[in-house]
């Protein structure tokens, strides 16, 4: 066994792309998986003992610029429209240097938590480390930076779109993110989709975060309308969208090579069915952020039952105590026993990678990145392993 070629055996191997292996092993060569096996390990394999070996985790949605928050903004149960106002105030009071430091802090926190890939909403201009030489040796996850594109007015939309256009043209891992239906006009959303298609880049958008968003889009009224008026950005010609605003939006986002619908807390069955008809679409669920806002139970189970790809995200420290994706997984294992634990693990690994078109992350299979996480377990059954997953910390690397 050389420094470039190594093999590891463990009580459990979780390839994620295939069923868990009790008593398995993994071989890597030049930081790439070349073999996954069961039974007698190769003679040169290092036995890791009573652990489950997992691939790198995938955080499909975050805002790293808020990584310097010691606690979420606002109190638990705060309404989204009130929270948005407080977040805008927090953004206005920061500096470029402070934002860059927060991003670096968030990346380090993600790396330490075993995350190998991050879907990041970038409020441009922002300073990020170079990703051109990404490898598993880097002390940072791979980043896909979705340029936030926001604006209800023509002028504001044009300004933000120009920055986003420059971003996807100059950044190899750049995507685009029309912010949300309450903050981005329909013509601007269509321009973002067109740009994603032209450049073959992924697109992410906050969708159906709260019932108040639906009230705005369907009736042009409610607390979001009042908030927009208070912020001085209300345009009565932009709302309402119609009786089925999210069906229109889903059809638009489905045109992108990879479309991520972030949060989806208020998606209804007809909308979930429409998402399921578009393989290019995924929903990103942020469990602890959803819990922070005190929403009704998330329709994630209905999404899974309809065959929708669901990934996990942490959102940001503005709505979450930390950026630890493993704790999102543990939250679901403990709070949502109605969801198959195997599905939960997949949401935190392979589903997030596939949602963003990164098919070498979040799995153990030939050609995948050799990124390892360990969880202590002496269990002899899958049920026992998942109990340990719900309680035990995750350790990055081997």
C-alpha positions as YAML, in Angstrom:
chain: A
units: angstrom
residues:
- id: 1
  name: UNK
  ca: [0.00, 0.00, 0.00]
- id: 2
  name: UNK
  ca: [1.45, 3.39, -1.03]
- id: 3
  name: UNK
  ca: [0.64, 6.91, 0.09]
- id: 4
  name: UNK
  ca: [-1.53, 7.24, -3.00]
- id: 5
  name: UNK
  ca: [-3.21, 3.82, -2.71]
- id: 6
  name: UNK
  ca: [-4.86, 2.92, 0.58]
- id: 7
  name: UNK
  ca: [-7.60, 0.58, 1.76]
- id: 8
  name: UNK
  ca: [-9.83, 0.78, 4.83]
- id: 9
  name: UNK
  ca: [-12.01, -1.83, 6.49]
- id: 10
  name: UNK
  ca: [-14.75, -1.08, 9.02]
- id: 11
  name: UNK
  ca: [-17.61, -2.76, 10.83]
- id: 12
  name: UNK
  ca: [-20.00, -0.95, 8.48]
- id: 13
  name: UNK
  ca: [-19.53, 0.71, 5.10]
- id: 14
  name: UNK
  ca: [-22.27, 3.02, 3.83]
- id: 15
  name: UNK
  ca: [-21.67, 3.57, 0.09]
- id: 16
  name: UNK
  ca: [-25.09, 5.35, -0.09]
- id: 17
  name: UNK
  ca: [-25.18, 4.68, -3.84]
- id: 18
  name: UNK
  ca: [-25.69, 0.99, -2.93]
- id: 19
  name: UNK
  ca: [-26.91, -0.86, 0.21]
- id: 20
  name: UNK
  ca: [-24.94, -0.70, 3.48]
- id: 21
  name: UNK
  ca: [-22.26, -3.36, 3.94]
- id: 22
  name: UNK
  ca: [-21.72, -5.15, 7.25]
- id: 23
  name: UNK
  ca: [-18.03, -5.99, 7.34]
- id: 24
  name: UNK
  ca: [-16.78, -4.17, 4.27]
- id: 25
  name: UNK
  ca: [-13.85, -2.26, 2.88]
- id: 26
  name: UNK
  ca: [-13.01, 0.58, 0.52]
- id: 27
  name: UNK
  ca: [-9.91, 1.10, -1.60]
- id: 28
  name: UNK
  ca: [-8.79, 4.49, -2.88]
- id: 29
  name: UNK
  ca: [-6.13, 5.53, -5.36]
- id: 30
  name: UNK
  ca: [-5.02, 9.13, -5.76]
- id: 31
  name: UNK
  ca: [-7.98, 10.37, -3.70]
- id: 32
  name: UNK
  ca: [-10.45, 8.46, -5.85]
- id: 33
  name: UNK
  ca: [-12.53, 5.41, -4.93]
- id: 34
  name: UNK
  ca: [-11.51, 2.38, -6.99]
- id: 35
  name: UNK
  ca: [-13.14, -0.52, -5.12]
- id: 36
  name: UNK
  ca: [-15.85, -1.20, -2.55]
- id: 37
  name: UNK
  ca: [-16.07, -4.74, -1.20]
- id: 38
  name: UNK
  ca: [-17.61, -7.04, 1.40]
- id: 39
  name: UNK
  ca: [-16.08, -9.85, 3.42]
- id: 40
  name: UNK
  ca: [-12.37, -10.48, 3.87]
- id: 41
  name: UNK
  ca: [-10.53, -7.20, 3.47]
- id: 42
  name: UNK
  ca: [-7.35, -6.86, 1.38]
- id: 43
  name: UNK
  ca: [-4.24, -7.75, 3.38]
- id: 44
  name: UNK
  ca: [-3.01, -4.17, 3.17]
- id: 45
  name: UNK
  ca: [-6.25, -2.66, 4.49]
- id: 46
  name: UNK
  ca: [-6.22, -0.58, 7.66]
- id: 47
  name: UNK
  ca: [-8.93, -1.86, 10.02]
- id: 48
  name: UNK
  ca: [-10.81, 1.12, 11.46]
- id: 49
  name: UNK
  ca: [-12.69, -1.10, 13.92]
- id: 50
  name: UNK
  ca: [-16.12, -0.39, 15.37]
- id: 51
  name: UNK
  ca: [-17.17, 2.47, 13.13]
- id: 52
  name: UNK
  ca: [-19.43, 3.15, 10.19]
- id: 53
  name: UNK
  ca: [-17.55, 4.65, 7.26]
- id: 54
  name: UNK
  ca: [-19.56, 7.30, 5.39]
- id: 55
  name: UNK
  ca: [-18.83, 9.52, 2.37]
- id: 56
  name: UNK
  ca: [-18.48, 13.28, 2.66]
- id: 57
  name: UNK
  ca: [-21.68, 15.11, 3.54]
- id: 58
  name: UNK
  ca: [-23.35, 17.59, 1.19]
- id: 59
  name: UNK
  ca: [-24.87, 20.86, 2.38]
- id: 60
  name: UNK
  ca: [-27.09, 21.90, -0.52]
- id: 61
  name: UNK
  ca: [-28.06, 25.31, 0.82]
- id: 62
  name: UNK
  ca: [-26.42, 27.89, 3.01]
- id: 63
  name: UNK
  ca: [-25.57, 31.60, 3.30]
- id: 64
  name: UNK
  ca: [-22.00, 31.69, 4.62]
- id: 65
  name: UNK
  ca: [-21.95, 35.47, 5.06]
- id: 66
  name: UNK
  ca: [-23.91, 35.03, 8.31]
- id: 67
  name: UNK
  ca: [-21.42, 32.56, 9.79]
- id: 68
  name: UNK
  ca: [-20.32, 35.13, 12.36]
- id: 69
  name: UNK
  ca: [-23.78, 35.10, 14.02]
- id: 70
  name: UNK
  ca: [-23.49, 33.71, 17.55]
- id: 71
  name: UNK
  ca: [-27.22, 32.93, 17.53]
- id: 72
  name: UNK
  ca: [-30.06, 33.06, 14.99]
- id: 73
  name: UNK
  ca: [-31.50, 36.47, 14.18]
- id: 74
  name: UNK
  ca: [-34.82, 37.01, 15.94]
- id: 75
  name: UNK
  ca: [-36.63, 34.80, 18.41]
- id: 76
  name: UNK
  ca: [-37.84, 31.24, 17.72]
- id: 77
  name: UNK
  ca: [-41.21, 31.30, 15.97]
- id: 78
  name: UNK
  ca: [-40.60, 34.68, 14.34]
- id: 79
  name: UNK
  ca: [-42.56, 35.19, 11.13]
- id: 80
  name: UNK
  ca: [-40.53, 35.12, 7.92]
- id: 81
  name: UNK
  ca: [-41.56, 38.61, 6.82]
- id: 82
  name: UNK
  ca: [-40.39, 40.11, 10.16]
- id: 83
  name: UNK
  ca: [-37.19, 38.07, 10.03]
- id: 84
  name: UNK
  ca: [-36.43, 39.29, 6.49]
- id: 85
  name: UNK
  ca: [-36.48, 42.89, 7.71]
- id: 86
  name: UNK
  ca: [-34.02, 42.10, 10.49]
- id: 87
  name: UNK
  ca: [-31.73, 40.24, 8.06]
- id: 88
  name: UNK
  ca: [-31.70, 43.22, 5.68]
- id: 89
  name: UNK
  ca: [-30.68, 45.46, 8.58]
- id: 90
  name: UNK
  ca: [-27.90, 43.03, 9.54]
- id: 91
  name: UNK
  ca: [-26.58, 42.97, 5.98]
- id: 92
  name: UNK
  ca: [-26.50, 46.76, 5.76]
- id: 93
  name: UNK
  ca: [-24.38, 47.07, 8.88]
- id: 94
  name: UNK
  ca: [-21.60, 44.71, 7.76]
- id: 95
  name: UNK
  ca: [-18.45, 45.42, 5.75]
- id: 96
  name: UNK
  ca: [-16.80, 43.53, 2.90]
- id: 97
  name: UNK
  ca: [-13.94, 42.52, 5.17]
- id: 98
  name: UNK
  ca: [-16.31, 41.22, 7.84]
- id: 99
  name: UNK
  ca: [-18.29, 39.30, 5.24]
- id: 100
  name: UNK
  ca: [-15.15, 37.65, 3.86]
- id: 101
  name: UNK
  ca: [-14.10, 36.65, 7.37]
- id: 102
  name: UNK
  ca: [-17.56, 35.17, 8.05]
- id: 103
  name: UNK
  ca: [-17.42, 33.18, 4.81]
- id: 104
  name: UNK
  ca: [-14.00, 31.78, 5.72]
- id: 105
  name: UNK
  ca: [-15.28, 30.89, 9.19]
- id: 106
  name: UNK
  ca: [-18.31, 29.13, 7.74]
- id: 107
  name: UNK
  ca: [-16.20, 27.13, 5.32]
- id: 108
  name: UNK
  ca: [-13.93, 25.97, 8.13]
- id: 109
  name: UNK
  ca: [-16.94, 25.00, 10.24]
- id: 110
  name: UNK
  ca: [-18.37, 23.04, 7.32]
- id: 111
  name: UNK
  ca: [-15.07, 21.27, 6.68]
- id: 112
  name: UNK
  ca: [-14.72, 20.32, 10.33]
- id: 113
  name: UNK
  ca: [-18.27, 18.91, 10.23]
- id: 114
  name: UNK
  ca: [-17.42, 16.46, 7.43]
- id: 115
  name: UNK
  ca: [-18.98, 18.40, 4.55]
- id: 116
  name: UNK
  ca: [-17.31, 17.98, 1.16]
- id: 117
  name: UNK
  ca: [-19.68, 20.04, -1.02]
- id: 118
  name: UNK
  ca: [-21.62, 23.24, -0.29]
- id: 119
  name: UNK
  ca: [-24.34, 25.00, -2.26]
- id: 120
  name: UNK
  ca: [-23.79, 28.63, -1.29]
- id: 121
  name: UNK
  ca: [-25.98, 31.66, -2.00]
- id: 122
  name: UNK
  ca: [-23.52, 34.44, -2.81]
- id: 123
  name: UNK
  ca: [-24.49, 38.06, -2.25]
- id: 124
  name: UNK
  ca: [-22.16, 39.75, -4.71]
- id: 125
  name: UNK
  ca: [-19.63, 41.15, -4.46]
- id: 126
  name: UNK
  ca: [-18.22, 38.51, -2.10]
- id: 127
  name: UNK
  ca: [-14.75, 37.12, -1.54]
- id: 128
  name: UNK
  ca: [-14.39, 33.33, -1.79]
- id: 129
  name: UNK
  ca: [-11.32, 31.13, -1.87]
- id: 130
  name: UNK
  ca: [-10.26, 29.82, -5.26]
- id: 131
  name: UNK
  ca: [-11.91, 26.53, -6.14]
- id: 132
  name: UNK
  ca: [-9.89, 25.90, -9.29]
- id: 133
  name: UNK
  ca: [-7.57, 23.48, -7.52]
- id: 134
  name: UNK
  ca: [-10.18, 21.73, -5.38]
- id: 135
  name: UNK
  ca: [-9.13, 18.33, -4.07]
- id: 136
  name: UNK
  ca: [-9.98, 16.29, -0.99]
- id: 137
  name: UNK
  ca: [-6.69, 17.51, 0.52]
- id: 138
  name: UNK
  ca: [-7.94, 21.11, 0.70]
- id: 139
  name: UNK
  ca: [-9.03, 22.40, 4.08]
- id: 140
  name: UNK
  ca: [-12.28, 23.51, 2.52]
- id: 141
  name: UNK
  ca: [-15.31, 21.90, 0.88]
- id: 142
  name: UNK
  ca: [-15.95, 22.37, -2.81]
- id: 143
  name: UNK
  ca: [-18.22, 25.36, -3.32]
- id: 144
  name: UNK
  ca: [-20.97, 25.98, -5.81]
- id: 145
  name: UNK
  ca: [-21.71, 29.68, -5.49]
- id: 146
  name: UNK
  ca: [-25.19, 30.67, -6.64]
- id: 147
  name: UNK
  ca: [-25.18, 34.39, -7.42]
- id: 148
  name: UNK
  ca: [-28.14, 35.96, -5.63]
- id: 149
  name: UNK
  ca: [-30.27, 37.87, -8.14]
- id: 150
  name: UNK
  ca: [-32.90, 40.07, -6.56]
- id: 151
  name: UNK
  ca: [-35.07, 42.99, -7.57]
- id: 152
  name: UNK
  ca: [-38.68, 44.03, -8.04]
- id: 153
  name: UNK
  ca: [-37.76, 47.21, -9.89]
- id: 154
  name: UNK
  ca: [-36.27, 47.16, -13.39]
- id: 155
  name: UNK
  ca: [-33.18, 49.09, -12.28]
- id: 156
  name: UNK
  ca: [-32.44, 46.90, -9.26]
- id: 157
  name: UNK
  ca: [-33.03, 43.73, -11.26]
- id: 158
  name: UNK
  ca: [-30.72, 44.87, -14.08]
- id: 159
  name: UNK
  ca: [-27.93, 45.70, -11.62]
- id: 160
  name: UNK
  ca: [-28.09, 42.36, -9.83]
- id: 161
  name: UNK
  ca: [-28.48, 40.39, -13.06]
- id: 162
  name: UNK
  ca: [-25.36, 42.01, -14.54]
- id: 163
  name: UNK
  ca: [-23.34, 40.86, -11.52]
- id: 164
  name: UNK
  ca: [-24.83, 37.37, -11.76]
- id: 165
  name: UNK
  ca: [-24.08, 37.17, -15.47]
- id: 166
  name: UNK
  ca: [-20.46, 38.11, -14.83]
- id: 167
  name: UNK
  ca: [-20.30, 35.54, -12.03]
- id: 168
  name: UNK
  ca: [-21.38, 32.55, -14.12]
- id: 169
  name: UNK
  ca: [-19.13, 33.63, -16.98]
- id: 170
  name: UNK
  ca: [-16.02, 33.85, -14.80]
- id: 171
  name: UNK
  ca: [-16.54, 31.24, -12.07]
- id: 172
  name: UNK
  ca: [-16.22, 27.57, -13.07]
- id: 173
  name: UNK
  ca: [-18.47, 26.55, -10.15]
- id: 174
  name: UNK
  ca: [-20.85, 29.48, -10.36]
- id: 175
  name: UNK
  ca: [-24.64, 29.12, -10.46]
- id: 176
  name: UNK
  ca: [-27.47, 31.61, -10.30]
- id: 177
  name: UNK
  ca: [-30.15, 32.22, -7.67]
- id: 178
  name: UNK
  ca: [-33.22, 34.36, -8.29]
- id: 179
  name: UNK
  ca: [-33.84, 35.05, -4.63]
- id: 180
  name: UNK
  ca: [-37.54, 34.42, -3.94]
- id: 181
  name: UNK
  ca: [-40.97, 35.09, -5.48]
- id: 182
  name: UNK
  ca: [-41.59, 37.97, -3.07]
- id: 183
  name: UNK
  ca: [-38.33, 39.72, -3.99]
- id: 184
  name: UNK
  ca: [-37.72, 38.88, -7.66]
- id: 185
  name: UNK
  ca: [-40.00, 39.89, -10.53]
- id: 186
  name: UNK
  ca: [-41.24, 37.28, -12.97]
- id: 187
  name: UNK
  ca: [-39.34, 38.80, -15.92]
- id: 188
  name: UNK
  ca: [-36.15, 38.67, -13.85]
- id: 189
  name: UNK
  ca: [-36.82, 35.04, -12.92]
- id: 190
  name: UNK
  ca: [-37.22, 34.21, -16.62]
- id: 191
  name: UNK
  ca: [-33.91, 35.95, -17.40]
- id: 192
  name: UNK
  ca: [-32.16, 33.94, -14.68]
- id: 193
  name: UNK
  ca: [-33.56, 30.68, -16.08]
- id: 194
  name: UNK
  ca: [-32.44, 31.63, -19.57]
- id: 195
  name: UNK
  ca: [-28.93, 32.40, -18.27]
- id: 196
  name: UNK
  ca: [-28.77, 29.04, -16.47]
- id: 197
  name: UNK
  ca: [-29.75, 27.27, -19.68]
- id: 198
  name: UNK
  ca: [-27.30, 29.21, -21.86]
- id: 199
  name: UNK
  ca: [-24.37, 28.58, -19.51]
- id: 200
  name: UNK
  ca: [-25.47, 25.09, -18.39]
- id: 201
  name: UNK
  ca: [-25.31, 26.11, -14.74]
- id: 202
  name: UNK
  ca: [-27.45, 25.08, -11.76]
- id: 203
  name: UNK
  ca: [-30.12, 27.40, -10.40]
- id: 204
  name: UNK
  ca: [-31.44, 27.70, -6.83]
- id: 205
  name: UNK
  ca: [-34.41, 29.67, -5.54]
- id: 206
  name: UNK
  ca: [-36.22, 30.06, -2.21]
- id: 207
  name: UNK
  ca: [-39.73, 28.74, -2.93]
- id: 208
  name: UNK
  ca: [-42.90, 28.41, -0.81]
- id: 209
  name: UNK
  ca: [-41.22, 29.30, 2.46]
- id: 210
  name: UNK
  ca: [-44.40, 30.30, 4.28]
- id: 211
  name: UNK
  ca: [-48.18, 30.63, 3.80]
- id: 212
  name: UNK
  ca: [-47.73, 34.41, 3.73]
- id: 213
  name: UNK
  ca: [-45.76, 34.04, 0.49]
- id: 214
  name: UNK
  ca: [-48.70, 32.21, -1.10]
- id: 215
  name: UNK
  ca: [-51.06, 34.94, 0.12]
- id: 216
  name: UNK
  ca: [-48.93, 37.57, -1.63]
- id: 217
  name: UNK
  ca: [-48.68, 35.67, -4.90]
- id: 218
  name: UNK
  ca: [-52.32, 34.58, -5.07]
- id: 219
  name: UNK
  ca: [-54.00, 37.74, -3.77]
- id: 220
  name: UNK
  ca: [-51.42, 40.52, -3.79]
- id: 221
  name: UNK
  ca: [-52.12, 41.09, -0.11]
- id: 222
  name: UNK
  ca: [-51.12, 40.03, 3.38]
- id: 223
  name: UNK
  ca: [-48.10, 40.68, 5.60]
- id: 224
  name: UNK
  ca: [-45.55, 40.30, 2.81]
- id: 225
  name: UNK
  ca: [-47.30, 43.00, 0.81]
- id: 226
  name: UNK
  ca: [-47.20, 45.28, 3.85]
- id: 227
  name: UNK
  ca: [-43.51, 44.50, 4.42]
- id: 228
  name: UNK
  ca: [-42.65, 45.37, 0.82]
- id: 229
  name: UNK
  ca: [-44.52, 48.66, 1.19]
- id: 230
  name: UNK
  ca: [-42.62, 49.46, 4.39]
- id: 231
  name: UNK
  ca: [-39.33, 48.73, 2.60]
- id: 232
  name: UNK
  ca: [-40.35, 51.09, -0.21]
- id: 233
  name: UNK
  ca: [-40.14, 48.42, -2.95]
- id: 234
  name: UNK
  ca: [-43.84, 47.66, -3.49]
- id: 235
  name: UNK
  ca: [-45.07, 47.60, -7.08]
- id: 236
  name: UNK
  ca: [-48.78, 46.79, -7.39]
- id: 237
  name: UNK
  ca: [-48.35, 45.76, -11.03]
- id: 238
  name: UNK
  ca: [-46.23, 42.74, -9.99]
- id: 239
  name: UNK
  ca: [-48.81, 41.04, -7.77]
- id: 240
  name: UNK
  ca: [-50.84, 38.89, -7.70]
- id: 241
  name: UNK
  ca: [-49.43, 36.21, -9.99]
- id: 242
  name: UNK
  ca: [-52.63, 34.18, -10.29]
- id: 243
  name: UNK
  ca: [-54.38, 31.20, -8.72]
- id: 244
  name: UNK
  ca: [-51.50, 28.72, -9.17]
- id: 245
  name: UNK
  ca: [-48.32, 30.79, -8.91]
- id: 246
  name: UNK
  ca: [-46.07, 27.93, -7.85]
- id: 247
  name: UNK
  ca: [-47.09, 25.74, -10.78]
- id: 248
  name: UNK
  ca: [-45.91, 28.50, -13.12]
- id: 249
  name: UNK
  ca: [-42.70, 28.86, -11.13]
- id: 250
  name: UNK
  ca: [-42.00, 25.12, -11.09]
- id: 251
  name: UNK
  ca: [-42.36, 24.95, -14.87]
- id: 252
  name: UNK
  ca: [-39.92, 27.85, -15.22]
- id: 253
  name: UNK
  ca: [-37.27, 26.42, -12.89]
- id: 254
  name: UNK
  ca: [-37.54, 23.01, -14.54]
- id: 255
  name: UNK
  ca: [-35.98, 24.47, -17.69]
- id: 256
  name: UNK
  ca: [-32.61, 24.86, -15.91]
- id: 257
  name: UNK
  ca: [-30.10, 21.96, -16.11]
- id: 258
  name: UNK
  ca: [-30.40, 21.56, -12.34]
- id: 259
  name: UNK
  ca: [-33.07, 23.46, -10.38]
- id: 260
  name: UNK
  ca: [-33.11, 23.59, -6.58]
- id: 261
  name: UNK
  ca: [-36.31, 24.67, -4.83]
- id: 262
  name: UNK
  ca: [-35.10, 25.72, -1.40]
- id: 263
  name: UNK
  ca: [-37.24, 25.17, 1.72]
- id: 264
  name: UNK
  ca: [-40.59, 24.24, 0.14]
- id: 265
  name: UNK
  ca: [-42.25, 24.42, 3.56]
- id: 266
  name: UNK
  ca: [-45.66, 25.34, 2.10]
- id: 267
  name: UNK
  ca: [-45.71, 23.24, -1.07]
- id: 268
  name: UNK
  ca: [-49.04, 21.54, -1.73]
- id: 269
  name: UNK
  ca: [-49.73, 18.08, -3.19]
- id: 270
  name: UNK
  ca: [-50.45, 19.34, -6.72]
- id: 271
  name: UNK
  ca: [-47.16, 21.26, -6.68]
- id: 272
  name: UNK
  ca: [-45.23, 18.29, -5.33]
- id: 273
  name: UNK
  ca: [-46.69, 16.14, -8.11]
- id: 274
  name: UNK
  ca: [-45.57, 18.70, -10.68]
- id: 275
  name: UNK
  ca: [-42.04, 18.77, -9.23]
- id: 276
  name: UNK
  ca: [-41.95, 14.96, -9.41]
- id: 277
  name: UNK
  ca: [-42.60, 15.18, -13.15]
- id: 278
  name: UNK
  ca: [-39.36, 17.12, -13.66]
- id: 279
  name: UNK
  ca: [-36.19, 15.03, -13.00]
- id: 280
  name: UNK
  ca: [-34.05, 18.18, -13.19]
- id: 281
  name: UNK
  ca: [-35.71, 19.58, -10.05]
- id: 282
  name: UNK
  ca: [-34.88, 18.95, -6.40]
- id: 283
  name: UNK
  ca: [-36.17, 20.33, -3.11]
- id: 284
  name: UNK
  ca: [-33.71, 21.40, -0.43]
- id: 285
  name: UNK
  ca: [-35.06, 20.94, 3.09]
- id: 286
  name: UNK
  ca: [-33.41, 22.75, 6.01]
- id: 287
  name: UNK
  ca: [-34.84, 20.90, 9.06]
- id: 288
  name: UNK
  ca: [-33.59, 22.98, 11.95]
- id: 289
  name: UNK
  ca: [-34.33, 26.28, 10.18]
- id: 290
  name: UNK
  ca: [-37.85, 24.99, 9.51]
- id: 291
  name: UNK
  ca: [-38.10, 24.19, 13.23]
- id: 292
  name: UNK
  ca: [-36.77, 27.65, 14.21]
- id: 293
  name: UNK
  ca: [-39.62, 29.38, 12.37]
- id: 294
  name: UNK
  ca: [-42.19, 27.05, 13.94]
- id: 295
  name: UNK
  ca: [-43.82, 26.01, 10.68]
- id: 296
  name: UNK
  ca: [-46.33, 23.18, 10.32]
- id: 297
  name: UNK
  ca: [-44.75, 19.75, 9.65]
- id: 298
  name: UNK
  ca: [-42.69, 19.83, 6.48]
- id: 299
  name: UNK
  ca: [-44.20, 17.90, 3.52]
- id: 300
  name: UNK
  ca: [-40.92, 16.04, 3.00]
- id: 301
  name: UNK
  ca: [-42.53, 12.61, 3.38]
- id: 302
  name: UNK
  ca: [-45.04, 13.38, 0.63]
- id: 303
  name: UNK
  ca: [-42.15, 14.54, -1.56]
- id: 304
  name: UNK
  ca: [-40.25, 11.30, -1.03]
- id: 305
  name: UNK
  ca: [-43.38, 9.22, -1.66]
- id: 306
  name: UNK
  ca: [-43.89, 11.02, -4.96]
- id: 307
  name: UNK
  ca: [-40.28, 10.40, -5.99]
- id: 308
  name: UNK
  ca: [-39.01, 13.96, -5.58]
- id: 309
  name: UNK
  ca: [-35.27, 14.25, -4.98]
- id: 310
  name: UNK
  ca: [-34.84, 15.89, -1.56]
- id: 311
  name: UNK
  ca: [-31.51, 17.23, -0.30]
- id: 312
  name: UNK
  ca: [-30.58, 18.75, 3.04]
- id: 313
  name: UNK
  ca: [-29.20, 22.19, 3.86]
- id: 314
  name: UNK
  ca: [-28.40, 24.16, 6.97]
- id: 315
  name: UNK
  ca: [-29.52, 27.56, 5.68]
- id: 316
  name: UNK
  ca: [-27.38, 30.00, 7.68]
- id: 317
  name: UNK
  ca: [-26.47, 30.88, 11.24]
- id: 318
  name: UNK
  ca: [-29.05, 33.63, 10.90]
- id: 319
  name: UNK
  ca: [-31.70, 30.90, 11.31]
- id: 320
  name: UNK
  ca: [-29.72, 27.95, 12.67]
- id: 321
  name: UNK
  ca: [-27.39, 27.48, 15.65]
- id: 322
  name: UNK
  ca: [-24.59, 26.07, 13.47]
- id: 323
  name: UNK
  ca: [-23.65, 24.74, 10.02]
- id: 324
  name: UNK
  ca: [-23.30, 21.10, 11.08]
- id: 325
  name: UNK
  ca: [-25.06, 19.03, 8.40]
- id: 326
  name: UNK
  ca: [-24.73, 15.87, 10.52]
- id: 327
  name: UNK
  ca: [-26.94, 17.52, 13.13]
- id: 328
  name: UNK
  ca: [-29.58, 18.09, 10.47]
- id: 329
  name: UNK
  ca: [-29.48, 14.36, 9.78]
- id: 330
  name: UNK
  ca: [-29.67, 13.60, 13.49]
- id: 331
  name: UNK
  ca: [-32.57, 16.01, 13.93]
- id: 332
  name: UNK
  ca: [-34.57, 14.07, 11.36]
- id: 333
  name: UNK
  ca: [-33.57, 10.68, 12.75]
- id: 334
  name: UNK
  ca: [-34.86, 11.79, 16.15]
- id: 335
  name: UNK
  ca: [-37.82, 13.99, 15.17]
- id: 336
  name: UNK
  ca: [-39.15, 12.35, 12.00]
- id: 337
  name: UNK
  ca: [-39.41, 8.58, 12.63]
- id: 338
  name: UNK
  ca: [-41.87, 8.44, 9.72]
- id: 339
  name: UNK
  ca: [-38.96, 8.89, 7.30]
- id: 340
  name: UNK
  ca: [-36.79, 5.88, 6.39]
- id: 341
  name: UNK
  ca: [-33.32, 6.45, 7.96]
- id: 342
  name: UNK
  ca: [-31.70, 5.32, 4.72]
- id: 343
  name: UNK
  ca: [-33.54, 8.14, 2.94]
- id: 344
  name: UNK
  ca: [-32.39, 10.62, 5.57]
- id: 345
  name: UNK
  ca: [-28.74, 9.65, 5.06]
- id: 346
  name: UNK
  ca: [-29.18, 9.92, 1.30]
- id: 347
  name: UNK
  ca: [-30.63, 13.43, 1.65]
- id: 348
  name: UNK
  ca: [-27.46, 14.52, 3.43]
- id: 349
  name: UNK
  ca: [-25.10, 12.99, 0.88]
- id: 350
  name: UNK
  ca: [-25.86, 11.68, -2.62]
- id: 351
  name: UNK
  ca: [-29.14, 13.53, -3.17]
- id: 352
  name: UNK
  ca: [-27.58, 16.92, -2.54]
- id: 353
  name: UNK
  ca: [-24.67, 16.10, -4.84]
- id: 354
  name: UNK
  ca: [-26.97, 14.92, -7.62]
- id: 355
  name: UNK
  ca: [-29.22, 17.95, -7.14]
- id: 356
  name: UNK
  ca: [-26.27, 20.19, -8.02]
- id: 357
  name: UNK
  ca: [-24.86, 17.96, -10.75]
- id: 358
  name: UNK
  ca: [-21.81, 16.83, -8.77]
- id: 359
  name: UNK
  ca: [-21.89, 13.08, -9.27]
- id: 360
  name: UNK
  ca: [-18.53, 12.28, -7.63]
- id: 361
  name: UNK
  ca: [-19.59, 13.52, -4.20]
- id: 362
  name: UNK
  ca: [-21.67, 11.93, -1.46]
- id: 363
  name: UNK
  ca: [-21.08, 8.26, -2.33]
- id: 364
  name: UNK
  ca: [-18.63, 5.37, -2.36]
- id: 365
  name: UNK
  ca: [-18.40, 3.98, -5.86]
- id: 366
  name: UNK
  ca: [-15.71, 3.68, -8.49]
- id: 367
  name: UNK
  ca: [-14.63, 7.14, -9.64]
- id: 368
  name: UNK
  ca: [-16.10, 9.03, -6.66]
- id: 369
  name: UNK
  ca: [-14.00, 11.32, -4.47]
- id: 370
  name: UNK
  ca: [-12.40, 9.50, -1.55]
- id: 371
  name: UNK
  ca: [-13.80, 11.60, 1.27]
- id: 372
  name: UNK
  ca: [-14.46, 9.74, 4.50]
- id: 373
  name: UNK
  ca: [-16.41, 10.31, 7.70]
- id: 374
  name: UNK
  ca: [-16.56, 8.02, 10.73]
- id: 375
  name: UNK
  ca: [-19.36, 7.38, 13.23]
- id: 376
  name: UNK
  ca: [-18.74, 5.07, 16.23]
- id: 377
  name: UNK
  ca: [-20.93, 1.96, 16.28]
- id: 378
  name: UNK
  ca: [-20.67, -1.62, 17.50]
- id: 379
  name: UNK
  ca: [-24.12, -2.53, 16.19]
- id: 380
  name: UNK
  ca: [-24.71, -5.74, 14.26]
- id: 381
  name: UNK
  ca: [-27.98, -4.62, 12.67]
- id: 382
  name: UNK
  ca: [-28.93, -1.66, 10.50]
- id: 383
  name: UNK
  ca: [-31.54, -0.65, 13.04]
- id: 384
  name: UNK
  ca: [-28.83, -0.50, 15.68]
- id: 385
  name: UNK
  ca: [-26.52, 1.52, 13.43]
- id: 386
  name: UNK
  ca: [-29.21, 4.10, 12.75]
- id: 387
  name: UNK
  ca: [-29.83, 4.39, 16.50]
- id: 388
  name: UNK
  ca: [-26.15, 5.17, 16.88]
- id: 389
  name: UNK
  ca: [-26.31, 7.66, 14.02]
- id: 390
  name: UNK
  ca: [-29.07, 9.50, 15.89]
- id: 391
  name: UNK
  ca: [-26.87, 9.94, 18.96]
- id: 392
  name: UNK
  ca: [-23.19, 9.68, 18.07]
- id: 393
  name: UNK
  ca: [-20.98, 12.50, 16.73]
- id: 394
  name: UNK
  ca: [-19.43, 12.29, 13.31]
- id: 395
  name: UNK
  ca: [-15.67, 12.54, 12.88]
- id: 396
  name: UNK
  ca: [-14.23, 13.81, 9.64]
- id: 397
  name: UNK
  ca: [-11.58, 11.84, 7.77]
- id: 398
  name: UNK
  ca: [-9.48, 8.76, 8.49]
...
